PDB file of C-alpha atoms in Angstrom:
ATOM      1  CA  MET J 425     130.936 -43.149 280.402  1.00 42.00           C
ATOM      2  CA  ALA J 426     129.555 -41.318 283.456  1.00 43.00           C
ATOM      3  CA  ARG J 427     125.839 -41.195 284.169  1.00 43.00           C
ATOM      4  CA  GLN J 428     124.196 -37.823 283.606  1.00 45.00           C
ATOM      5  CA  ASP J 429     121.013 -36.107 284.789  1.00 45.00           C
ATOM      6  CA  ILE J 430     119.208 -36.738 281.505  1.00 46.00           C
ATOM      7  CA  ALA J 431     115.913 -35.209 282.645  1.00 45.00           C
ATOM      8  CA  GLY J 432     117.684 -32.058 283.710  1.00 46.00           C
ATOM      9  CA  LEU J 433     119.542 -31.829 280.399  1.00 43.00           C
ATOM     10  CA  LEU J 434     116.331 -32.218 278.409  1.00 40.00           C
ATOM     11  CA  THR J 435     114.067 -29.952 280.528  1.00 39.00           C
ATOM     12  CA  GLY J 436     116.600 -27.393 281.644  1.00 41.00           C
ATOM     13  CA  MET J 437     115.840 -28.091 285.291  1.00 45.00           C
ATOM     14  CA  PRO J 438     117.885 -30.418 287.510  1.00 49.00           C
ATOM     15  CA  SER J 439     115.918 -33.345 288.860  1.00 45.00           C
ATOM     16  CA  SER J 440     117.530 -33.164 292.294  1.00 50.00           C
ATOM     17  CA  ARG J 441     116.934 -29.950 294.181  1.00 48.00           C
ATOM     18  CA  PRO J 442     119.733 -28.452 296.294  1.00 49.00           C
ATOM     19  CA  ASP J 443     119.370 -28.508 300.059  1.00 51.00           C
ATOM     20  CA  PRO J 444     117.898 -25.111 301.004  1.00 47.00           C
ATOM     21  CA  MET J 445     119.976 -24.977 304.185  1.00 49.00           C
ATOM     22  CA  ALA J 446     123.143 -25.556 302.170  1.00 50.00           C
ATOM     23  CA  MET J 447     122.372 -22.673 299.759  1.00 47.00           C
ATOM     24  CA  GLY J 448     123.842 -19.234 300.106  1.00 49.00           C
ATOM     25  CA  GLY J 449     121.780 -16.104 300.717  1.00 51.00           C
ATOM     26  CA  ASN J 450     120.080 -14.699 303.767  1.00 55.00           C
ATOM     27  CA  SER J 451     117.580 -16.414 306.014  1.00 61.00           C
ATOM     28  CA  ALA J 452     114.622 -15.022 304.060  1.00 57.00           C
ATOM     29  CA  GLN J 453     115.909 -16.590 300.802  1.00 53.00           C
ATOM     30  CA  GLN J 454     116.463 -19.890 302.555  1.00 54.00           C
ATOM     31  CA  ARG J 455     112.887 -19.844 303.942  1.00 57.00           C
ATOM     32  CA  LEU J 456     111.558 -19.199 300.417  1.00 55.00           C
ATOM     33  CA  ALA J 457     113.571 -22.069 298.961  1.00 54.00           C
ATOM     34  CA  PHE J 458     112.494 -24.401 301.724  1.00 57.00           C
ATOM     35  CA  GLY J 459     108.891 -23.421 301.164  1.00 58.00           C
ATOM     36  CA  ALA J 460     109.204 -24.082 297.420  1.00 56.00           C
ATOM     37  CA  GLN J 461     110.608 -27.529 298.099  1.00 58.00           C
ATOM     38  CA  ARG J 462     107.739 -28.354 300.466  1.00 63.00           C
ATOM     39  CA  ALA J 463     105.247 -27.111 297.892  1.00 60.00           C
ATOM     40  CA  GLN J 464     106.730 -29.409 295.258  1.00 59.00           C
ATOM     41  CA  GLY J 465     106.492 -32.317 297.674  1.00 62.00           C
ATOM     42  CA  MET J 466     102.864 -31.508 298.347  1.00 61.00           C
ATOM     43  CA  GLN J 467     102.160 -31.317 294.609  1.00 60.00           C
ATOM     44  CA  ARG J 468     103.633 -34.775 294.079  1.00 61.00           C
ATOM     45  CA  GLY J 469     101.588 -36.103 296.974  1.00 62.00           C
ATOM     46  CA  LEU J 470      98.378 -34.554 295.574  1.00 57.00           C
ATOM     47  CA  ARG J 471      99.044 -35.965 292.087  1.00 57.00           C
ATOM     48  CA  SER J 472      99.632 -39.381 293.566  1.00 59.00           C
ATOM     49  CA  ALA J 473      96.427 -39.157 295.640  1.00 57.00           C
ATOM     50  CA  MET J 474      94.458 -38.088 292.564  1.00 58.00           C
ATOM     51  CA  GLY J 475      95.934 -40.955 290.502  1.00 56.00           C
ATOM     52  CA  GLN J 476      97.838 -38.605 288.168  1.00 54.00           C
ATOM     53  CA  GLY J 477     101.348 -40.070 288.844  1.00 57.00           C
ATOM     54  CA  PRO J 478     104.700 -38.318 288.233  1.00 60.00           C
ATOM     55  CA  THR J 479     105.297 -35.637 285.626  1.00 59.00           C
ATOM     56  CA  PRO J 480     106.923 -36.545 282.255  1.00 56.00           C
ATOM     57  CA  ALA J 481     110.247 -35.160 283.474  1.00 60.00           C
ATOM     58  CA  GLU J 482     110.052 -37.345 286.589  1.00 62.00           C
ATOM     59  CA  GLN J 483     109.064 -40.372 284.506  1.00 59.00           C
ATOM     60  CA  LEU J 484     112.028 -39.746 282.232  1.00 61.00           C
ATOM     61  CA  GLN J 485     114.424 -39.477 285.158  1.00 67.00           C
ATOM     62  CA  MET J 486     113.128 -42.728 286.665  1.00 66.00           C
ATOM     63  CA  ALA J 487     113.553 -44.503 283.328  1.00 63.00           C
ATOM     64  CA  MET J 488     117.116 -43.199 282.970  1.00 67.00           C
ATOM     65  CA  ALA J 489     118.058 -44.425 286.453  1.00 69.00           C
ATOM     66  CA  SER J 490     118.153 -48.034 285.203  1.00 69.00           C
ATOM     67  CA  LEU J 491     120.402 -47.330 282.175  1.00 71.00           C
ATOM     68  CA  ASP J 492     124.102 -48.238 282.102  1.00 72.00           C
ATOM     69  CA  LEU J 493     125.668 -45.922 279.549  1.00 68.00           C
ATOM     70  CA  SER J 494     128.715 -48.172 279.179  1.00 68.00           C
ATOM     71  CA  LYS J 495     126.506 -50.702 277.339  1.00 73.00           C
ATOM     72  CA  PRO J 496     125.584 -50.250 273.649  1.00 72.00           C
ATOM     73  CA  GLU J 497     121.982 -51.393 274.164  1.00 75.00           C
ATOM     74  CA  ASP J 498     121.387 -48.752 276.869  1.00 72.00           C
ATOM     75  CA  LEU J 499     123.036 -46.087 274.733  1.00 71.00           C
ATOM     76  CA  ARG J 500     120.588 -46.957 271.932  1.00 76.00           C
ATOM     77  CA  LYS J 501     117.708 -46.416 274.371  1.00 77.00           C
ATOM     78  CA  LEU J 502     119.170 -43.033 275.298  1.00 74.00           C
ATOM     79  CA  ALA J 503     119.498 -42.070 271.642  1.00 73.00           C
ATOM     80  CA  GLY J 504     115.831 -42.970 271.136  1.00 77.00           C
ATOM     81  CA  ILE J 505     114.785 -40.820 274.091  1.00 74.00           C
ATOM     82  CA  GLN J 506     116.885 -37.901 272.877  1.00 68.00           C
ATOM     83  CA  GLN J 507     115.441 -38.154 269.405  1.00 73.00           C
ATOM     84  CA  ALA J 508     111.881 -38.365 270.755  1.00 74.00           C
ATOM     85  CA  THR J 509     112.394 -35.218 272.842  1.00 70.00           C
ATOM     86  CA  GLY J 510     113.931 -33.269 269.957  1.00 74.00           C
ATOM     87  CA  ASP J 511     117.551 -33.387 271.152  1.00 73.00           C
ATOM     88  CA  LEU J 512     118.888 -34.336 267.713  1.00 79.00           C
ATOM     89  CA  ALA J 513     122.463 -33.212 268.411  1.00 81.00           C
ATOM     90  CA  GLY J 514     122.583 -35.314 271.578  1.00 75.00           C
ATOM     91  CA  ALA J 515     121.075 -38.268 269.720  1.00 73.00           C
ATOM     92  CA  ALA J 516     123.791 -38.006 267.042  1.00 81.00           C
ATOM     93  CA  LYS J 517     126.548 -37.988 269.661  1.00 81.00           C
ATOM     94  CA  THR J 518     125.019 -40.967 271.420  1.00 77.00           C
ATOM     95  CA  ALA J 519     124.739 -42.882 268.126  1.00 77.00           C
ATOM     96  CA  ALA J 520     128.452 -42.199 267.489  1.00 80.00           C
ATOM     97  CA  ALA J 521     129.263 -43.525 270.963  1.00 76.00           C
ATOM     98  CA  VAL J 522     127.273 -46.690 270.186  1.00 72.00           C
ATOM     99  CA  ARG J 523     129.306 -47.260 267.011  1.00 78.00           C
ATOM    100  CA  GLU J 524     132.563 -46.679 268.889  1.00 75.00           C
ATOM    101  CA  LEU J 525     131.618 -49.195 271.558  1.00 74.00           C
ATOM    102  CA  GLY J 526     130.659 -51.706 268.866  1.00 74.00           C
ATOM    103  CA  VAL J 527     134.031 -51.349 267.130  1.00 76.00           C
ATOM    104  CA  GLU J 528     135.850 -51.737 270.459  1.00 78.00           C
ATOM    105  CA  SER J 529     133.828 -54.847 271.324  1.00 80.00           C
ATOM    106  CA  ASP J 530     134.525 -56.437 267.924  1.00 82.00           C
ATOM    107  CA  THR J 531     138.234 -55.633 268.247  1.00 84.00           C
ATOM    108  CA  ARG J 532     138.377 -57.070 271.753  1.00 82.00           C
ATOM    109  CA  ASN J 533     136.694 -60.321 270.676  1.00 87.00           C
ATOM    110  CA  ALA J 534     138.958 -60.688 267.628  1.00 90.00           C
ATOM    111  CA  LEU J 535     142.125 -60.141 269.702  1.00 87.00           C
ATOM    112  CA  ALA J 536     141.007 -62.580 272.401  1.00 89.00           C
ATOM    113  CA  GLU J 537     140.298 -65.253 269.773  1.00 89.00           C
ATOM    114  CA  ALA J 538     143.679 -64.657 268.098  1.00 89.00           C
ATOM    115  CA  LEU J 539     145.512 -64.935 271.437  1.00 88.00           C
ATOM    116  CA  ASP J 540     143.736 -68.223 272.178  1.00 89.00           C
ATOM    117  CA  LYS J 541     144.850 -69.648 268.819  1.00 87.00           C
ATOM    118  CA  LEU J 542     148.425 -68.511 269.483  1.00 85.00           C
ATOM    119  CA  GLY J 543     148.542 -70.366 272.788  1.00 87.00           C
ATOM    120  CA  ARG J 544     148.252 -67.287 275.014  1.00 87.00           C
ATOM    121  CA  PRO J 545     145.057 -68.067 277.015  1.00 89.00           C
ATOM    122  CA  GLN J 546     146.039 -65.881 279.965  1.00 89.00           C
ATOM    123  CA  GLU J 547     146.354 -62.754 277.822  1.00 88.00           C
ATOM    124  CA  ALA J 548     143.142 -63.683 275.988  1.00 89.00           C
ATOM    125  CA  GLU J 549     141.238 -63.750 279.271  1.00 90.00           C
ATOM    126  CA  GLN J 550     142.764 -60.401 280.270  1.00 88.00           C
ATOM    127  CA  VAL J 551     141.500 -58.895 277.012  1.00 86.00           C
ATOM    128  CA  ARG J 552     138.012 -60.236 277.648  1.00 88.00           C
ATOM    129  CA  ASN J 553     137.819 -58.871 281.182  1.00 87.00           C
ATOM    130  CA  LYS J 554     139.340 -55.544 280.046  1.00 84.00           C
ATOM    131  CA  THR J 555     142.476 -55.729 282.190  1.00 87.00           C
ATOM    132  CA  LEU J 556     144.864 -55.751 279.216  1.00 86.00           C
ATOM    133  CA  ASP J 557     145.231 -52.683 277.010  1.00 87.00           C
ATOM    134  CA  LEU J 558     144.041 -53.343 273.460  1.00 84.00           C
ATOM    135  CA  GLN J 559     147.117 -51.776 271.851  1.00 87.00           C
ATOM    136  CA  LEU J 560     149.419 -53.987 273.934  1.00 89.00           C
ATOM    137  CA  ALA J 561     147.304 -57.034 273.077  1.00 87.00           C
ATOM    138  CA  GLN J 562     147.520 -56.191 269.385  1.00 87.00           C
ATOM    139  CA  ARG J 563     151.332 -55.898 269.651  1.00 90.00           C
ATOM    140  CA  ILE J 564     151.498 -59.352 271.297  1.00 90.00           C
ATOM    141  CA  VAL J 565     149.385 -60.858 268.503  1.00 89.00           C
ATOM    142  CA  LEU J 566     151.516 -59.276 265.764  1.00 91.00           C
ATOM    143  CA  ASP J 567     154.775 -60.422 267.395  1.00 90.00           C
ATOM    144  CA  GLU J 568     153.486 -63.978 267.865  1.00 88.00           C
ATOM    145  CA  GLN J 569     152.226 -64.145 264.289  1.00 88.00           C
ATOM    146  CA  LYS J 570     155.605 -62.934 263.032  1.00 91.00           C
ATOM    147  CA  LEU J 571     157.430 -65.605 265.053  1.00 89.00           C
ATOM    148  CA  ALA J 572     155.033 -68.289 263.832  1.00 88.00           C
ATOM    149  CA  LYS J 573     155.596 -67.279 260.214  1.00 90.00           C
ATOM    150  CA  GLU J 574     159.384 -67.273 260.650  1.00 89.00           C
ATOM    151  CA  LYS J 575     159.258 -70.697 262.302  1.00 89.00           C
ATOM    152  CA  ALA J 576     157.146 -72.102 259.471  1.00 91.00           C
ATOM    153  CA  VAL J 577     159.718 -70.894 256.914  1.00 91.00           C
ATOM    154  CA  ASP J 578     162.596 -72.277 259.011  1.00 90.00           C
ATOM    155  CA  ASP J 579     160.857 -75.647 259.354  1.00 91.00           C
ATOM    156  CA  GLN J 580     160.364 -75.882 255.598  1.00 92.00           C
ATOM    157  CA  GLN J 581     164.017 -75.063 254.916  1.00 90.00           C
ATOM    158  CA  ARG J 582     165.225 -77.441 257.626  1.00 90.00           C
ATOM    159  CA  ASP J 583     163.068 -80.270 256.236  1.00 93.00           C
ATOM    160  CA  ALA J 584     164.387 -79.738 252.704  1.00 93.00           C
ATOM    161  CA  LEU J 585     167.998 -79.651 253.916  1.00 92.00           C
ATOM    162  CA  MET J 586     167.438 -82.771 256.014  1.00 91.00           C
ATOM    163  CA  ARG J 587     166.351 -84.685 252.918  1.00 93.00           C
ATOM    164  CA  LEU J 588     169.370 -83.342 251.027  1.00 92.00           C
ATOM    165  CA  ALA J 589     171.747 -84.374 253.833  1.00 90.00           C
ATOM    166  CA  VAL J 590     170.323 -87.904 253.841  1.00 93.00           C
ATOM    167  CA  SER J 591     170.628 -88.144 250.056  1.00 92.00           C
ATOM    168  CA  GLN J 592     174.269 -87.033 250.301  1.00 91.00           C
ATOM    169  CA  ASN J 593     174.927 -89.560 253.105  1.00 92.00           C
ATOM    170  CA  ASN J 594     176.063 -86.758 255.413  1.00 91.00           C
ATOM    171  CA  PRO J 595     175.115 -87.853 258.974  1.00 90.00           C
ATOM    172  CA  ARG J 596     176.819 -84.850 260.551  1.00 88.00           C
ATOM    173  CA  ALA J 597     174.649 -82.468 258.585  1.00 89.00           C
ATOM    174  CA  VAL J 598     171.615 -84.432 259.754  1.00 91.00           C
ATOM    175  CA  GLU J 599     172.693 -84.146 263.399  1.00 89.00           C
ATOM    176  CA  TRP J 600     173.482 -80.432 262.946  1.00 90.00           C
ATOM    177  CA  LEU J 601     169.904 -79.863 261.806  1.00 91.00           C
ATOM    178  CA  LYS J 602     168.544 -81.983 264.673  1.00 90.00           C
ATOM    179  CA  SER J 603     170.512 -79.845 267.133  1.00 89.00           C
ATOM    180  CA  ASN J 604     168.716 -76.758 265.754  1.00 88.00           C
ATOM    181  CA  GLY J 605     171.926 -75.523 264.168  1.00 88.00           C
ATOM    182  CA  ASP J 606     171.833 -72.551 261.802  1.00 88.00           C
ATOM    183  CA  VAL J 607     170.114 -73.387 258.517  1.00 89.00           C
ATOM    184  CA  SER J 608     172.152 -71.052 256.321  1.00 88.00           C
ATOM    185  CA  THR J 609     175.461 -72.431 257.581  1.00 86.00           C
ATOM    186  CA  ILE J 610     174.632 -76.086 256.923  1.00 88.00           C
ATOM    187  CA  ALA J 611     173.162 -75.083 253.566  1.00 88.00           C
ATOM    188  CA  SER J 612     176.568 -73.635 252.644  1.00 86.00           C
ATOM    189  CA  VAL J 613     178.042 -77.109 253.174  1.00 86.00           C
ATOM    190  CA  LEU J 614     175.333 -79.152 251.456  1.00 88.00           C
ATOM    191  CA  LEU J 615     175.007 -76.751 248.520  1.00 87.00           C
ATOM    192  CA  LYS J 616     178.773 -76.127 248.403  1.00 85.00           C
ATOM    193  CA  ASP J 617     178.275 -72.363 248.527  1.00 83.00           C
ATOM    194  CA  PRO J 618     180.451 -70.710 251.226  1.00 78.00           C
ATOM    195  CA  THR J 619     178.695 -67.370 250.736  1.00 79.00           C
ATOM    196  CA  LEU J 620     175.607 -68.805 252.472  1.00 79.00           C
ATOM    197  CA  ALA J 621     177.486 -69.457 255.714  1.00 76.00           C
ATOM    198  CA  LYS J 622     176.525 -67.326 258.684  1.00 77.00           C
ATOM    199  CA  ALA J 623     179.371 -65.873 260.731  1.00 70.00           C
ATOM    200  CA  GLU J 624     179.718 -67.316 264.232  1.00 71.00           C
ATOM    201  CA  ALA J 625     176.998 -69.928 263.809  1.00 81.00           C
ATOM    202  CA  PHE J 626     177.369 -72.462 266.605  1.00 84.00           C
ATOM    203  CA  THR J 627     175.321 -75.233 268.130  1.00 89.00           C
ATOM    204  CA  THR J 628     175.606 -77.941 270.766  1.00 90.00           C
ATOM    205  CA  MET J 629     176.197 -81.556 269.760  1.00 89.00           C
ATOM    206  CA  TYR J 630     177.041 -84.638 271.787  1.00 91.00           C
ATOM    207  CA  GLU J 631     179.860 -87.160 271.670  1.00 88.00           C
ATOM    208  CA  GLY J 632     178.429 -89.840 273.927  1.00 87.00           C
ATOM    209  CA  ASP J 633     177.512 -88.056 277.176  1.00 85.00           C
ATOM    210  CA  GLU J 634     179.833 -85.114 276.505  1.00 87.00           C
ATOM    211  CA  ALA J 635     178.315 -81.886 275.200  1.00 89.00           C
ATOM    212  CA  LEU J 636     180.434 -80.133 272.557  1.00 88.00           C
ATOM    213  CA  ARG J 637     180.258 -76.557 271.338  1.00 88.00           C
ATOM    214  CA  VAL J 638     180.614 -76.983 267.591  1.00 89.00           C
ATOM    215  CA  GLY J 639     180.763 -74.717 264.579  1.00 88.00           C
ATOM    216  CA  ILE J 640     181.385 -74.992 260.852  1.00 87.00           C
ATOM    217  CA  ILE J 641     184.567 -73.262 259.732  1.00 84.00           C
ATOM    218  CA  ASN J 642     185.415 -73.290 256.014  1.00 83.00           C
ATOM    219  CA  GLY J 643     182.896 -76.070 255.541  1.00 82.00           C
ATOM    220  CA  VAL J 644     184.480 -78.319 258.188  1.00 86.00           C
ATOM    221  CA  LEU J 645     183.011 -79.167 261.583  1.00 87.00           C
ATOM    222  CA  HIS J 646     185.103 -77.906 264.516  1.00 88.00           C
ATOM    223  CA  LYS J 647     184.715 -78.145 268.274  1.00 88.00           C
ATOM    224  CA  ALA J 648     185.656 -75.526 270.845  1.00 88.00           C
ATOM    225  CA  THR J 649     188.439 -76.535 273.250  1.00 86.00           C
ATOM    226  CA  ASP J 650     190.555 -74.733 275.820  1.00 84.00           C
ATOM    227  CA  LYS J 651     193.216 -74.468 273.083  1.00 81.00           C
ATOM    228  CA  GLY J 652     190.863 -73.025 270.491  1.00 83.00           C
ATOM    229  CA  TRP J 653     188.895 -74.565 267.628  1.00 86.00           C
ATOM    230  CA  GLU J 654     189.844 -78.108 266.619  1.00 89.00           C
ATOM    231  CA  VAL J 655     188.683 -80.170 263.660  1.00 91.00           C
ATOM    232  CA  ILE J 656     186.475 -83.079 264.702  1.00 90.00           C
ATOM    233  CA  PRO J 657     187.830 -86.286 263.131  1.00 91.00           C
ATOM    234  CA  ASP J 658     185.537 -88.063 260.692  1.00 87.00           C
ATOM    235  CA  ASP J 659     185.395 -91.234 262.800  1.00 89.00           C
ATOM    236  CA  VAL J 660     183.911 -89.410 265.798  1.00 89.00           C
ATOM    237  CA  LYS J 661     180.179 -90.118 266.026  1.00 89.00           C
ATOM    238  CA  LEU J 662     178.130 -87.066 266.990  1.00 88.00           C
ATOM    239  CA  SER J 663     174.513 -86.667 267.982  1.00 88.00           C
ATOM    240  CA  GLY J 664     172.333 -83.590 267.662  1.00 85.00           C
ATOM    241  CA  THR J 665     170.236 -84.555 270.680  1.00 86.00           C
ATOM    242  CA  ALA J 666     171.182 -85.040 274.314  1.00 83.00           C
ATOM    243  CA  PRO J 667     171.561 -88.662 275.414  1.00 82.00           C
ATOM    244  CA  ALA J 668     168.625 -90.031 277.350  1.00 79.00           C
ATOM    245  CA  LYS J 669     169.208 -90.174 281.075  1.00 74.00           C
ATOM    246  CA  VAL J 670     168.922 -93.693 282.430  1.00 64.00           C
ATOM    247  CA  THR J 671     167.502 -93.728 285.920  1.00 63.00           C
ATOM    248  CA  PRO J 672     168.670 -96.799 287.801  1.00 62.00           C
ATOM    249  CA  ARG J 673     165.831 -98.883 289.089  1.00 58.00           C
ATOM    250  CA  LYS J 674     165.538 -98.736 292.847  1.00 62.00           C
ATOM    251  CA  PRO J 675     165.359-102.118 294.577  1.00 60.00           C
ATOM    252  CA  THR J 676     161.950-102.887 295.992  1.00 65.00           C
ATOM    253  CA  SER J 677     161.206-104.895 299.079  1.00 68.00           C
ATOM    254  CA  VAL J 678     159.075-107.925 298.180  1.00 73.00           C
ATOM    255  CA  ALA J 679     157.329-110.193 300.655  1.00 83.00           C
ATOM    256  CA  VAL J 680     158.224-113.874 300.448  1.00 86.00           C
ATOM    257  CA  THR J 681     155.133-116.054 300.201  1.00 89.00           C
ATOM    258  CA  LYS J 682     154.797-119.632 301.438  1.00 87.00           C
ATOM    259  CA  GLU J 683     154.876-120.840 297.835  1.00 89.00           C
ATOM    260  CA  ASP J 684     158.125-118.910 297.237  1.00 88.00           C
ATOM    261  CA  ARG J 685     159.701-120.556 300.312  1.00 88.00           C
ATOM    262  CA  ARG J 686     158.594-123.970 299.084  1.00 89.00           C
ATOM    263  CA  VAL J 687     160.246-123.373 295.693  1.00 89.00           C
ATOM    264  CA  TYR J 688     163.485-122.080 297.243  1.00 87.00           C
ATOM    265  CA  SER J 689     163.576-125.055 299.636  1.00 88.00           C
ATOM    266  CA  ALA J 690     163.265-127.421 296.682  1.00 89.00           C
ATOM    267  CA  VAL J 691     166.160-125.674 294.918  1.00 87.00           C
ATOM    268  CA  LEU J 692     168.305-125.902 298.057  1.00 86.00           C
ATOM    269  CA  GLU J 693     167.612-129.648 298.309  1.00 86.00           C
ATOM    270  CA  GLU J 694     168.955-130.050 294.778  1.00 86.00           C
ATOM    271  CA  ASN J 695     171.992-127.846 295.538  1.00 84.00           C
ATOM    272  CA  GLU J 696     173.270-128.951 298.938  1.00 81.00           C
ATOM    273  CA  ASP J 697     176.541-127.027 298.499  1.00 83.00           C
ATOM    274  CA  ILE J 698     174.694-123.712 298.931  1.00 82.00           C
ATOM    275  CA  GLU J 699     173.223-124.529 302.341  1.00 75.00           C
ATOM    276  CA  ALA J 700     176.469-126.223 303.427  1.00 78.00           C
ATOM    277  CA  THR J 701     178.428-123.081 302.590  1.00 78.00           C
ATOM    278  CA  ILE J 702     176.284-120.735 304.645  1.00 74.00           C
ATOM    279  CA  SER J 703     176.211-123.179 307.559  1.00 70.00           C
ATOM    280  CA  SER J 704     180.002-123.113 307.726  1.00 71.00           C
ATOM    281  CA  THR J 705     180.513-119.399 307.132  1.00 69.00           C
ATOM    282  CA  TRP J 706     177.494-117.528 308.507  1.00 66.00           C
ATOM    283  CA  GLY J 707     176.989-119.230 311.851  1.00 59.00           C
ATOM    284  CA  GLY J 708     173.657-119.836 313.607  1.00 55.00           C
ATOM    285  CA  THR J 709     170.998-122.523 313.397  1.00 54.00           C
ATOM    286  CA  ASP J 710     170.210-124.089 310.049  1.00 65.00           C
ATOM    287  CA  ALA J 711     166.557-122.972 310.189  1.00 72.00           C
ATOM    288  CA  ASP J 712     167.462-119.325 310.839  1.00 76.00           C
ATOM    289  CA  LEU J 713     170.164-119.333 308.153  1.00 78.00           C
ATOM    290  CA  LYS J 714     167.797-120.837 305.616  1.00 81.00           C
ATOM    291  CA  THR J 715     165.161-118.197 306.339  1.00 85.00           C
ATOM    292  CA  ILE J 716     167.689-115.365 306.019  1.00 85.00           C
ATOM    293  CA  LEU J 717     169.130-116.864 302.836  1.00 85.00           C
ATOM    294  CA  ILE J 718     165.728-117.242 301.179  1.00 87.00           C
ATOM    295  CA  ASP J 719     164.681-113.699 302.162  1.00 88.00           C
ATOM    296  CA  LYS J 720     167.874-112.251 300.701  1.00 88.00           C
ATOM    297  CA  ALA J 721     167.722-114.414 297.561  1.00 87.00           C
ATOM    298  CA  HIS J 722     164.111-113.460 296.893  1.00 88.00           C
ATOM    299  CA  GLN J 723     164.930-109.735 296.917  1.00 88.00           C
ATOM    300  CA  ILE J 724     167.810-110.375 294.487  1.00 89.00           C
ATOM    301  CA  TRP J 725     165.605-112.508 292.223  1.00 88.00           C
ATOM    302  CA  LYS J 726     162.764-109.967 292.108  1.00 86.00           C
ATOM    303  CA  ASN J 727     165.022-106.964 291.411  1.00 86.00           C
ATOM    304  CA  ALA J 728     167.418-108.632 288.962  1.00 85.00           C
ATOM    305  CA  ASP J 729     167.652-107.028 285.530  1.00 77.00           C
ATOM    306  CA  PRO J 730     167.852-109.055 283.371  1.00 81.00           C
ATOM    307  CA  GLN J 731     165.928-111.800 285.169  1.00 86.00           C
ATOM    308  CA  ILE J 732     167.931-114.671 286.708  1.00 90.00           C
ATOM    309  CA  THR J 733     167.025-118.112 288.036  1.00 90.00           C
ATOM    310  CA  ARG J 734     166.167-118.742 291.668  1.00 89.00           C
ATOM    311  CA  GLU J 735     169.269-120.909 291.994  1.00 88.00           C
ATOM    312  CA  ALA J 736     171.413-118.030 290.748  1.00 90.00           C
ATOM    313  CA  ALA J 737     169.685-115.723 293.252  1.00 87.00           C
ATOM    314  CA  LEU J 738     170.433-118.161 296.084  1.00 87.00           C
ATOM    315  CA  ARG J 739     174.079-118.380 295.051  1.00 87.00           C
ATOM    316  CA  LYS J 740     174.360-114.584 294.908  1.00 88.00           C
ATOM    317  CA  ALA J 741     172.767-114.317 298.330  1.00 86.00           C
ATOM    318  CA  ALA J 742     175.208-116.899 299.713  1.00 84.00           C
ATOM    319  CA  GLU J 743     178.067-115.186 297.819  1.00 82.00           C
ATOM    320  CA  ILE J 744     178.893-118.392 295.988  1.00 77.00           C
ATOM    321  CA  GLU J 745     180.113-118.441 292.400  1.00 70.00           C
ATOM    322  CA  GLU J 746     177.897-120.326 289.980  1.00 63.00           C
ATOM    323  CA  PRO J 747     179.309-123.707 288.874  1.00 59.00           C
ATOM    324  CA  SER J 748     180.944-123.753 285.466  1.00 55.00           C
ATOM    325  CA  ASP J 749     179.063-125.297 282.547  1.00 49.00           C
ATOM    326  CA  PRO J 750     180.569-128.723 281.786  1.00 46.00           C
ATOM    327  CA  PHE J 751     179.634-128.270 278.141  1.00 44.00           C
ATOM    328  CA  GLY J 752     181.445-124.923 277.918  1.00 45.00           C
ATOM    329  CA  ASN J 753     178.323-122.859 277.199  1.00 48.00           C
ATOM    330  CA  ALA J 754     178.429-119.222 278.231  1.00 43.00           C
TER     331      ALA J 754
END
């Protein structure tokens, strides 16, 4: 709402005088206007010198200068001024504007709170700082509430059908529901009512690592192939969720401590065939070969999954097969 010259509206005289030199008319009229302006300035100066202060109209204008008419509290002050000066029609209009601003503020707060609860904090902040249109914000809230209600109904139906599928020992129906497959279509199978089936209701299920496009046709689970739809045999195990991706563990470089070298040296003393093998095949001095062997074995031992013995790590490092168990144990 734009600021207005309230004193001028109430007294019938504008508070800011026009520049005499910018007015029309002849030079005589301009001199008269300029003289009137100087006289008014002198009058204000005399009143100030005599301790009389500004006129009521000037006091009113100074008071109005600090009002922001986009705020309800300042509009209420304006309505009080208008009523005190007898401008009842203006006071009524201002009171109506106050009510309108109050309704808008309440609506804005309610929409922002609703958007926060619906998980839309960005739009909520835009409503608060008045950068999002209220009608658009209301449409977002209504759409989100509709989706939430539909999801709640779907979750209830899916939960009930899941319990029914388990009671009927129907694992494929369970996996269909886990894959977010159509509720009505699986209900047609579990409730043995083909009329419930939804046309062209498909979902994605998994046979091991392979993703299959599947659908229920005449109550039987089919998969899409390059030759068309094929019945999925009963002995094929399907999953409604994608298999977890196993990330292979990357080998890490581990420093060999003095204690580690002592332990490996003790193992080598008990297994002379290991050191003898590398001496004959690798070449180099025994001390260098032993250091290289222990370094390599330690990396194997630390990164082995499942864990192995240090002797086994030494044999792997030397590329020697482990001796067979004389008792025949695996």
